[in-house]
PDB file of C-alpha atoms in Angstrom:
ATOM      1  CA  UNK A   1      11.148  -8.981 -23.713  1.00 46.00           C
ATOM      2  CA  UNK A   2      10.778  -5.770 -22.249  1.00 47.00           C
ATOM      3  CA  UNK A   3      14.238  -3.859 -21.011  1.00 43.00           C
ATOM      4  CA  UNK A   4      14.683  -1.864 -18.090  1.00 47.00           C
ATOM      5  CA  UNK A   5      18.155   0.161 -18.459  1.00 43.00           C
ATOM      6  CA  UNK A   6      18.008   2.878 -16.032  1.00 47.00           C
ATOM      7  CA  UNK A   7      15.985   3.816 -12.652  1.00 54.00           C
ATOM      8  CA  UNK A   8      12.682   1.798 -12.853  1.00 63.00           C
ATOM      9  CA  UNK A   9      11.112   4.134 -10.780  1.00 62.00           C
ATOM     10  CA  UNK A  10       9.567   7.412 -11.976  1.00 52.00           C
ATOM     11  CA  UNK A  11       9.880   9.766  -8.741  1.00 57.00           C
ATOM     12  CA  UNK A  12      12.718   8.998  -6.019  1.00 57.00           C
ATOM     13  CA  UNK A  13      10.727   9.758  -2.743  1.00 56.00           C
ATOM     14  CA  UNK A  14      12.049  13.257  -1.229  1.00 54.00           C
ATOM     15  CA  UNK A  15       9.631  12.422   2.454  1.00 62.00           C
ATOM     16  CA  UNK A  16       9.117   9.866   4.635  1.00 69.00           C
ATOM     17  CA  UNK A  17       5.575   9.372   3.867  1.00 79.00           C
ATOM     18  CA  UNK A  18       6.630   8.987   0.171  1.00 81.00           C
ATOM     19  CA  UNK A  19       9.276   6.632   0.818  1.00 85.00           C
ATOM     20  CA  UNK A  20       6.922   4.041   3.090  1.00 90.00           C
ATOM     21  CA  UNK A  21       3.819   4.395   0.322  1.00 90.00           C
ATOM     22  CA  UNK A  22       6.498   2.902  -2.128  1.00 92.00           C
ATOM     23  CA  UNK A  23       8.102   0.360   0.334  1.00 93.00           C
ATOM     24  CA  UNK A  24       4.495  -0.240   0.575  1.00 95.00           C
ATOM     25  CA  UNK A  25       3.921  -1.035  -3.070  1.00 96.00           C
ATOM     26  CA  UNK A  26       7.022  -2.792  -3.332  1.00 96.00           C
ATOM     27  CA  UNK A  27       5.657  -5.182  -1.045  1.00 97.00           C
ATOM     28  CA  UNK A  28       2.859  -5.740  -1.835  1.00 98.00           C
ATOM     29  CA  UNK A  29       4.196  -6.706  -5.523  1.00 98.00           C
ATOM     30  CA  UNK A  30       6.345  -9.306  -3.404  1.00 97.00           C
ATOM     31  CA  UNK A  31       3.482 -11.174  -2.415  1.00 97.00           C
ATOM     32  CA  UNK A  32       1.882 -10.733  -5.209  1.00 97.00           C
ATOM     33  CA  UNK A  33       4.882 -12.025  -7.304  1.00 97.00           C
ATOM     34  CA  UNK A  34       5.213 -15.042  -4.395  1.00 95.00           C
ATOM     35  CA  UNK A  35       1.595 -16.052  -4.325  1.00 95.00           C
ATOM     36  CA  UNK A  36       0.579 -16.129  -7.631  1.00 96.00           C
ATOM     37  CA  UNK A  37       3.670 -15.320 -10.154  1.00 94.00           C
ATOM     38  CA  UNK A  38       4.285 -12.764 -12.268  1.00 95.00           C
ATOM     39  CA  UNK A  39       2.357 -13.067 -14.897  1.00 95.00           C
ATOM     40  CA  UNK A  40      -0.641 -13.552 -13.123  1.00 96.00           C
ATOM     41  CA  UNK A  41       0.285  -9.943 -10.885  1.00 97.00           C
ATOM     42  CA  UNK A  42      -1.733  -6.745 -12.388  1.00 97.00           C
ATOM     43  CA  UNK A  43      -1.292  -3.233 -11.455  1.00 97.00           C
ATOM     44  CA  UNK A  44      -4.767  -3.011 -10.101  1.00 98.00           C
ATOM     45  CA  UNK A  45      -3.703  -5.916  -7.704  1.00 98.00           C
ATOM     46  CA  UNK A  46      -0.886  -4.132  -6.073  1.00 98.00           C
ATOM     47  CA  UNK A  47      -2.705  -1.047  -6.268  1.00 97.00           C
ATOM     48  CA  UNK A  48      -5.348  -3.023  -4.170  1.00 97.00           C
ATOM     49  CA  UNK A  49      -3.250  -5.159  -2.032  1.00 97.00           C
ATOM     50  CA  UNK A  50      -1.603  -1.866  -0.898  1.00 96.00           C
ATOM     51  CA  UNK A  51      -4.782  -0.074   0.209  1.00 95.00           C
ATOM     52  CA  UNK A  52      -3.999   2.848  -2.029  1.00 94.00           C
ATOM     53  CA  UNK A  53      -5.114   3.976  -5.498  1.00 95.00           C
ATOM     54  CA  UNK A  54      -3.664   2.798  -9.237  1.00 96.00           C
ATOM     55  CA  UNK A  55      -2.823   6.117 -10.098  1.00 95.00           C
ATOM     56  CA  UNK A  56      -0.475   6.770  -6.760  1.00 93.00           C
ATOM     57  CA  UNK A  57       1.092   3.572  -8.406  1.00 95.00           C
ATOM     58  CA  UNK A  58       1.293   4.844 -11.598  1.00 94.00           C
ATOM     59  CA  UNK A  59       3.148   8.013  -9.856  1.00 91.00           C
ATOM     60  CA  UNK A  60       5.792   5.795  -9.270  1.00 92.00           C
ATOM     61  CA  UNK A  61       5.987   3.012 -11.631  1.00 94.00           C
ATOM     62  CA  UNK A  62       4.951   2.976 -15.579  1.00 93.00           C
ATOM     63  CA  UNK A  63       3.951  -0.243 -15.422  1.00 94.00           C
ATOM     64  CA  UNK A  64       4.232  -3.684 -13.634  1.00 95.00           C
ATOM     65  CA  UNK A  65       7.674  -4.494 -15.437  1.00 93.00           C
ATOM     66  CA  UNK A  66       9.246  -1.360 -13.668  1.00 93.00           C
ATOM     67  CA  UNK A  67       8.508  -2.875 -10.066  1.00 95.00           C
ATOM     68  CA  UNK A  68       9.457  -6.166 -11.240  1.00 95.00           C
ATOM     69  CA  UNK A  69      13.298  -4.796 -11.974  1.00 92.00           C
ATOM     70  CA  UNK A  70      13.065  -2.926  -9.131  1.00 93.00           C
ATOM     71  CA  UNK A  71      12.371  -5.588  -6.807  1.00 95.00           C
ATOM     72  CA  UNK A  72      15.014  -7.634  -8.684  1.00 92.00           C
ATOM     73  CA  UNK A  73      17.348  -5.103  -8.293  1.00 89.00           C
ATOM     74  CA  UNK A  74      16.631  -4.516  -4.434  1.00 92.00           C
ATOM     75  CA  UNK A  75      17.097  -8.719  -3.941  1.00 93.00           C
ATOM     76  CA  UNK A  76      20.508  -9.160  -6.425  1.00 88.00           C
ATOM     77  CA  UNK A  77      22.278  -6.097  -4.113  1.00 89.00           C
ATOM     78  CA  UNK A  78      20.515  -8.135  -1.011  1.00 93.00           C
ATOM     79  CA  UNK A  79      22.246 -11.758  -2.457  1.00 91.00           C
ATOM     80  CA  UNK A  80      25.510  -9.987  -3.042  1.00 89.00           C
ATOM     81  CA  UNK A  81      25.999  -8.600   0.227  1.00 91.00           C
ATOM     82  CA  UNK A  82      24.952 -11.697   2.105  1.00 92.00           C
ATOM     83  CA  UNK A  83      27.424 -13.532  -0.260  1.00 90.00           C
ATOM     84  CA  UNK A  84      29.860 -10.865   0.283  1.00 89.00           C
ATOM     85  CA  UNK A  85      29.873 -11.385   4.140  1.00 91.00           C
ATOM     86  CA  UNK A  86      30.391 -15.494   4.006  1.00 90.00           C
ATOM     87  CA  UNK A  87      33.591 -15.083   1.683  1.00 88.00           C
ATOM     88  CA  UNK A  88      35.198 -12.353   4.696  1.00 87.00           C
ATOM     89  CA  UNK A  89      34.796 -15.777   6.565  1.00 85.00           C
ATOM     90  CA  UNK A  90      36.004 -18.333   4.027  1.00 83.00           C
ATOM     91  CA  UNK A  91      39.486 -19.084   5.439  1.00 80.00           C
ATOM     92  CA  UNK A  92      38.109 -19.637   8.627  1.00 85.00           C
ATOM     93  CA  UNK A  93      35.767 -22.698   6.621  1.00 86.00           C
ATOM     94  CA  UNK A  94      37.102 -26.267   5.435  1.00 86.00           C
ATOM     95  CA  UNK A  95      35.555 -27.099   1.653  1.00 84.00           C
ATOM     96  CA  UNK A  96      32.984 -28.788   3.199  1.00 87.00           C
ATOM     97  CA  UNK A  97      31.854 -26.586   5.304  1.00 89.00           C
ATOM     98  CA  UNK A  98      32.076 -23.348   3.002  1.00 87.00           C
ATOM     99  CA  UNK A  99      30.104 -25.222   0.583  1.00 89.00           C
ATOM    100  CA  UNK A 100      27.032 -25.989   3.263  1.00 91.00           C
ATOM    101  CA  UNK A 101      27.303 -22.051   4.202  1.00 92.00           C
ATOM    102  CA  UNK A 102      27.171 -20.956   0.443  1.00 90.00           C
ATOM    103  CA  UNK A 103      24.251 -23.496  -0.075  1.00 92.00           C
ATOM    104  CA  UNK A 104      22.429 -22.224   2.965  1.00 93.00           C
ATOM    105  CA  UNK A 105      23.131 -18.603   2.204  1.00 92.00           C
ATOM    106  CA  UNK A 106      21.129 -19.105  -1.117  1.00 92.00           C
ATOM    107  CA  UNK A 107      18.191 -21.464   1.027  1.00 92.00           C
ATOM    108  CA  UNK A 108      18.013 -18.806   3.628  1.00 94.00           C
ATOM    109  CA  UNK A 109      17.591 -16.088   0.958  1.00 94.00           C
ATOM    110  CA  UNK A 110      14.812 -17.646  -0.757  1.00 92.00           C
ATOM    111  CA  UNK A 111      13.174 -18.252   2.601  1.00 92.00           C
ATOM    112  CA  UNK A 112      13.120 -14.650   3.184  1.00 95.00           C
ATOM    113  CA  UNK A 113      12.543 -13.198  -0.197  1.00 95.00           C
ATOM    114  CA  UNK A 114       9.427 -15.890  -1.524  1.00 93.00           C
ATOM    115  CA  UNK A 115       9.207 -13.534  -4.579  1.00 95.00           C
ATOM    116  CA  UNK A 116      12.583 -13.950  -6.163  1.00 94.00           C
ATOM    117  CA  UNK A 117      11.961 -17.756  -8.038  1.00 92.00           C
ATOM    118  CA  UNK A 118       9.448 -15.892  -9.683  1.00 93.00           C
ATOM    119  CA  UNK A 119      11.210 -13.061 -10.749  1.00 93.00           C
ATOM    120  CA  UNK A 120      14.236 -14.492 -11.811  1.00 90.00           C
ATOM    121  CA  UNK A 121      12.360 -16.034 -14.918  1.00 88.00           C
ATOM    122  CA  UNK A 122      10.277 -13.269 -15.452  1.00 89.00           C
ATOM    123  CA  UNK A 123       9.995 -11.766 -18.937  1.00 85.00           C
ATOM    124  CA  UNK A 124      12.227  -9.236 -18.205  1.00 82.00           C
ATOM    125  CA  UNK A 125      15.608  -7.764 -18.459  1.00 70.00           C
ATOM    126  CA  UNK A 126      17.375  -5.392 -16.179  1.00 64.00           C
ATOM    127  CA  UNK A 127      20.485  -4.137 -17.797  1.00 59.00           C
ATOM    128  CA  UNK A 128      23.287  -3.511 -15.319  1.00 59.00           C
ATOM    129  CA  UNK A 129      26.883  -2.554 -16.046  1.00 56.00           C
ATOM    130  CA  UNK A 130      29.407  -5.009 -16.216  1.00 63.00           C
ATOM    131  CA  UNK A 131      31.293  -4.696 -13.072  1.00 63.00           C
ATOM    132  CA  UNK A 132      28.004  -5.160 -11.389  1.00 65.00           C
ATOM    133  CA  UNK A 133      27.623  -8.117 -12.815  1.00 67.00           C
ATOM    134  CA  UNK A 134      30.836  -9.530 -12.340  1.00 81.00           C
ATOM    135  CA  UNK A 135      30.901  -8.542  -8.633  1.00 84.00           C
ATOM    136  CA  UNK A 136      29.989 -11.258  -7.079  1.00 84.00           C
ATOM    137  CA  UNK A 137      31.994 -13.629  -9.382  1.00 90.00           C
ATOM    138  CA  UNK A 138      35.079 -11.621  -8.410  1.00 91.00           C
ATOM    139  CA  UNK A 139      34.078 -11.831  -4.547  1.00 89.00           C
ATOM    140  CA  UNK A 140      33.744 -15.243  -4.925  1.00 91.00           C
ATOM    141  CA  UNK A 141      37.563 -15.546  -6.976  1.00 93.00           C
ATOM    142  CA  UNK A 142      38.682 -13.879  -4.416  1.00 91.00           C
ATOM    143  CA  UNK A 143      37.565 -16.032  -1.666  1.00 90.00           C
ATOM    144  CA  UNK A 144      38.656 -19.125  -4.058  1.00 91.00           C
ATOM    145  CA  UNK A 145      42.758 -17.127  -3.977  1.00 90.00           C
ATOM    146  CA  UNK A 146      42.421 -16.692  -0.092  1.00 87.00           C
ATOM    147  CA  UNK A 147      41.905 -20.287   0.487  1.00 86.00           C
ATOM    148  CA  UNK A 148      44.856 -21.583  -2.008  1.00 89.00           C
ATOM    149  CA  UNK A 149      47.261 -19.156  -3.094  1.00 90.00           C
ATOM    150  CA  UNK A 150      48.440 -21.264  -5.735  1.00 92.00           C
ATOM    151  CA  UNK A 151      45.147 -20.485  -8.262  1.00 93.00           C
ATOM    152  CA  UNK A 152      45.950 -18.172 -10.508  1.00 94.00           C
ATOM    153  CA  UNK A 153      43.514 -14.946 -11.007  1.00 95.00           C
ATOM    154  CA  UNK A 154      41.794 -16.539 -14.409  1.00 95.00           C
ATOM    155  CA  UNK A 155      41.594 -20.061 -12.801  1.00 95.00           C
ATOM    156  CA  UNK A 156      39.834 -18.854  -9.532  1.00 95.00           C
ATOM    157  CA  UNK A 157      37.165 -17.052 -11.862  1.00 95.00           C
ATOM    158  CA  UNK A 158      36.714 -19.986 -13.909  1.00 96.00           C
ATOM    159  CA  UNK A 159      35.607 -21.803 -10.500  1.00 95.00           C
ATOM    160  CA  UNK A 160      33.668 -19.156  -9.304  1.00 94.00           C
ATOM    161  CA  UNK A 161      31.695 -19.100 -12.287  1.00 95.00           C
ATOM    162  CA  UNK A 162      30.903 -22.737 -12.102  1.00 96.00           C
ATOM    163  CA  UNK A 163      29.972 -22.333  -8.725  1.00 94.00           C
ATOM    164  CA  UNK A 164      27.388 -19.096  -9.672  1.00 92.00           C
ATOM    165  CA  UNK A 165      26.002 -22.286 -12.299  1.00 94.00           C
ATOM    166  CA  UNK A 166      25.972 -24.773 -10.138  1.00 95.00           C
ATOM    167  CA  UNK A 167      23.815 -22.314  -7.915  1.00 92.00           C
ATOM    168  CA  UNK A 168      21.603 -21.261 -10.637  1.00 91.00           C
ATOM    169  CA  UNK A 169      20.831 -25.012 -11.802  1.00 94.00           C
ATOM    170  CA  UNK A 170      19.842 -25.300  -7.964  1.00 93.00           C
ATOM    171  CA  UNK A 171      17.563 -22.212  -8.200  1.00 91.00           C
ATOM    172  CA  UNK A 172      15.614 -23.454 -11.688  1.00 92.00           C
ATOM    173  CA  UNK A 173      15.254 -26.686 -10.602  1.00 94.00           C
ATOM    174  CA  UNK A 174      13.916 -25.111  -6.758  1.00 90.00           C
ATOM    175  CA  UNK A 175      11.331 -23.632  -9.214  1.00 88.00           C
ATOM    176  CA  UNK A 176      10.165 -26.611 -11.107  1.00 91.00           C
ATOM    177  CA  UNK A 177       9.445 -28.504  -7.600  1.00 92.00           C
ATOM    178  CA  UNK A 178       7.378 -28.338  -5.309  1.00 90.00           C
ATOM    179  CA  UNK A 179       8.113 -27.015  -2.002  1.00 85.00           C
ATOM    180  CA  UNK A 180       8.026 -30.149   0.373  1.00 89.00           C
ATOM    181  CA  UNK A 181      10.849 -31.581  -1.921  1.00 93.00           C
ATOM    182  CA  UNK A 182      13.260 -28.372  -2.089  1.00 91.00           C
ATOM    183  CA  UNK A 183      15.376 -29.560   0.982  1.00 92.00           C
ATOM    184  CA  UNK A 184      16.167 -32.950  -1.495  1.00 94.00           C
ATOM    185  CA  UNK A 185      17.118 -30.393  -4.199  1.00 94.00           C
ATOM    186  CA  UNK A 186      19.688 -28.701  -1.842  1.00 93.00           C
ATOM    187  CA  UNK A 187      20.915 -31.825  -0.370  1.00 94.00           C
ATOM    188  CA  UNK A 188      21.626 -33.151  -3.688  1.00 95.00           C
ATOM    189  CA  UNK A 189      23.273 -29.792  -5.294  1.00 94.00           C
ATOM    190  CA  UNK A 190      25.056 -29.314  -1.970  1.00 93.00           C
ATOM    191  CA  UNK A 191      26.476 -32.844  -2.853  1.00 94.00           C
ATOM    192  CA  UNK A 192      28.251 -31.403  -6.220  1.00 95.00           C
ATOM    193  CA  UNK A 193      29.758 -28.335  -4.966  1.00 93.00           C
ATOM    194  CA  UNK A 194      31.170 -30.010  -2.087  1.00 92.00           C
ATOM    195  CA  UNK A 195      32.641 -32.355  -4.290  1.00 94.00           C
ATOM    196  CA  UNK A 196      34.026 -29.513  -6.863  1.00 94.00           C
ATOM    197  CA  UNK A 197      35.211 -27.189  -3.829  1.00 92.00           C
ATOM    198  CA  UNK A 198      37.057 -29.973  -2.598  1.00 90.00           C
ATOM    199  CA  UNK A 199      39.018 -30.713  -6.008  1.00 91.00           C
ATOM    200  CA  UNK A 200      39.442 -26.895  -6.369  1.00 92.00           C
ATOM    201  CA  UNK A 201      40.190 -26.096  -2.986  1.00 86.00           C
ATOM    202  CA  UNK A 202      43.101 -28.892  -2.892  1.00 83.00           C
ATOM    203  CA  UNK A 203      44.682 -27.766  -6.189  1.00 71.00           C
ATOM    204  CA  UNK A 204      47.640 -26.350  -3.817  1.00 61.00           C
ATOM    205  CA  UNK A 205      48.584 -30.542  -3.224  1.00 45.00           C
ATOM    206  CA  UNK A 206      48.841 -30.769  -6.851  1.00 47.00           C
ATOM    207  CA  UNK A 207      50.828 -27.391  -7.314  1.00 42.00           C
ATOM    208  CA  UNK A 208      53.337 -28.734  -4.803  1.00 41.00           C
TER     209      UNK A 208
END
């Protein structure tokens, strides 16, 4: 499996014009990554889908791997940040409803970013450091603590982590179905972490 550890792309663009010709290719390797998965994307084709020729690609990117983890790198700080902004709001949610909003925040995302199903499972690995990777988790601890005070820093963690899996069971089965049926999928996911947010969420009754 091939592993991408550092900047995936060759040249930072310096100009304007440089900066849209790769927003360009980036998108075009979206749709590309969408429509027909990864595997099936070449560098030709988002050469070609781009209007603009393989080697101003190759300027940029050493191969189709390199936008790949650059895309996936573009949609996990995308995800985070959307994340980020529900659990500011969290207090102001019952269980119930913070566990629709979290569900919809992932349903919305995937509406708006088709390629990222795709490029989850893709043969590659994009090495971040660890805090980056734990981010989230800790956002979402936090926003656990906020609600009920009485779970202790390694307990709210624990939750958030089963939440991040309960999401991520969501997103590979989302995959494995087709798209008429996804809404079930939620419905039925949304279903467990309600449940588990509520038993979480209500520790504090126990505490007491």
């Amino acid at each position: 499996m091939p592993s991408i550890s550092s900047s995936p792309i060759r040249v930072a663009p310096q100009q304007d014009r440089s900066a849209r010709r790769l927003a360009g290719f980036l998108q075009a390797a979206a749709e590309l990554f969408a429509a027909v998965g990864y595997e099936a994307t070449t560098m030709q084709a988002i050469a070609d889908r781009s209007d603009s020729s393989i080697g101003a690609l190759y300027n940029y990117f050493p191969d189709k791997e390199s936008v790949a983890a650059t895309l996936r790198q573009q949609y996990s700080e995308d995800l985070q940040s959307r994340v980020k902004s529900l659990m500011v709001e969290s207090n102001n949610l019952s269980a119930v409803r913070f566990a629709d909003s979290f569900i919809d925040c992932i349903t919305d995302f995937v509406q708006d970013r088709p390629a990222w199903l795709n490029l989850v499972a893709a043969p590659i690995s994009l090495h971040r450091a660890k805090s980056a990777r734990n981010a989230l988790r800790s956002t979402i601890a936090d926003a656990f603590r906020s609600k009920n005070p009485f779970l202790s820093p390694e307990r709210a963690l624990l939750a958030a982590n089963v939440a991040v899996q309960i999401v991520k069971g969501m997103r590979t089965l989302w995959r494995e179905t087709e798209a008429k049926s996804r809404d079930l999928v939620a419905a039925e996911f949304r279903k467990v972490l309600t449940s588990y947010l509520q038993e979480v969420l209500c520790e504090r009754e126990r505490a007491e």
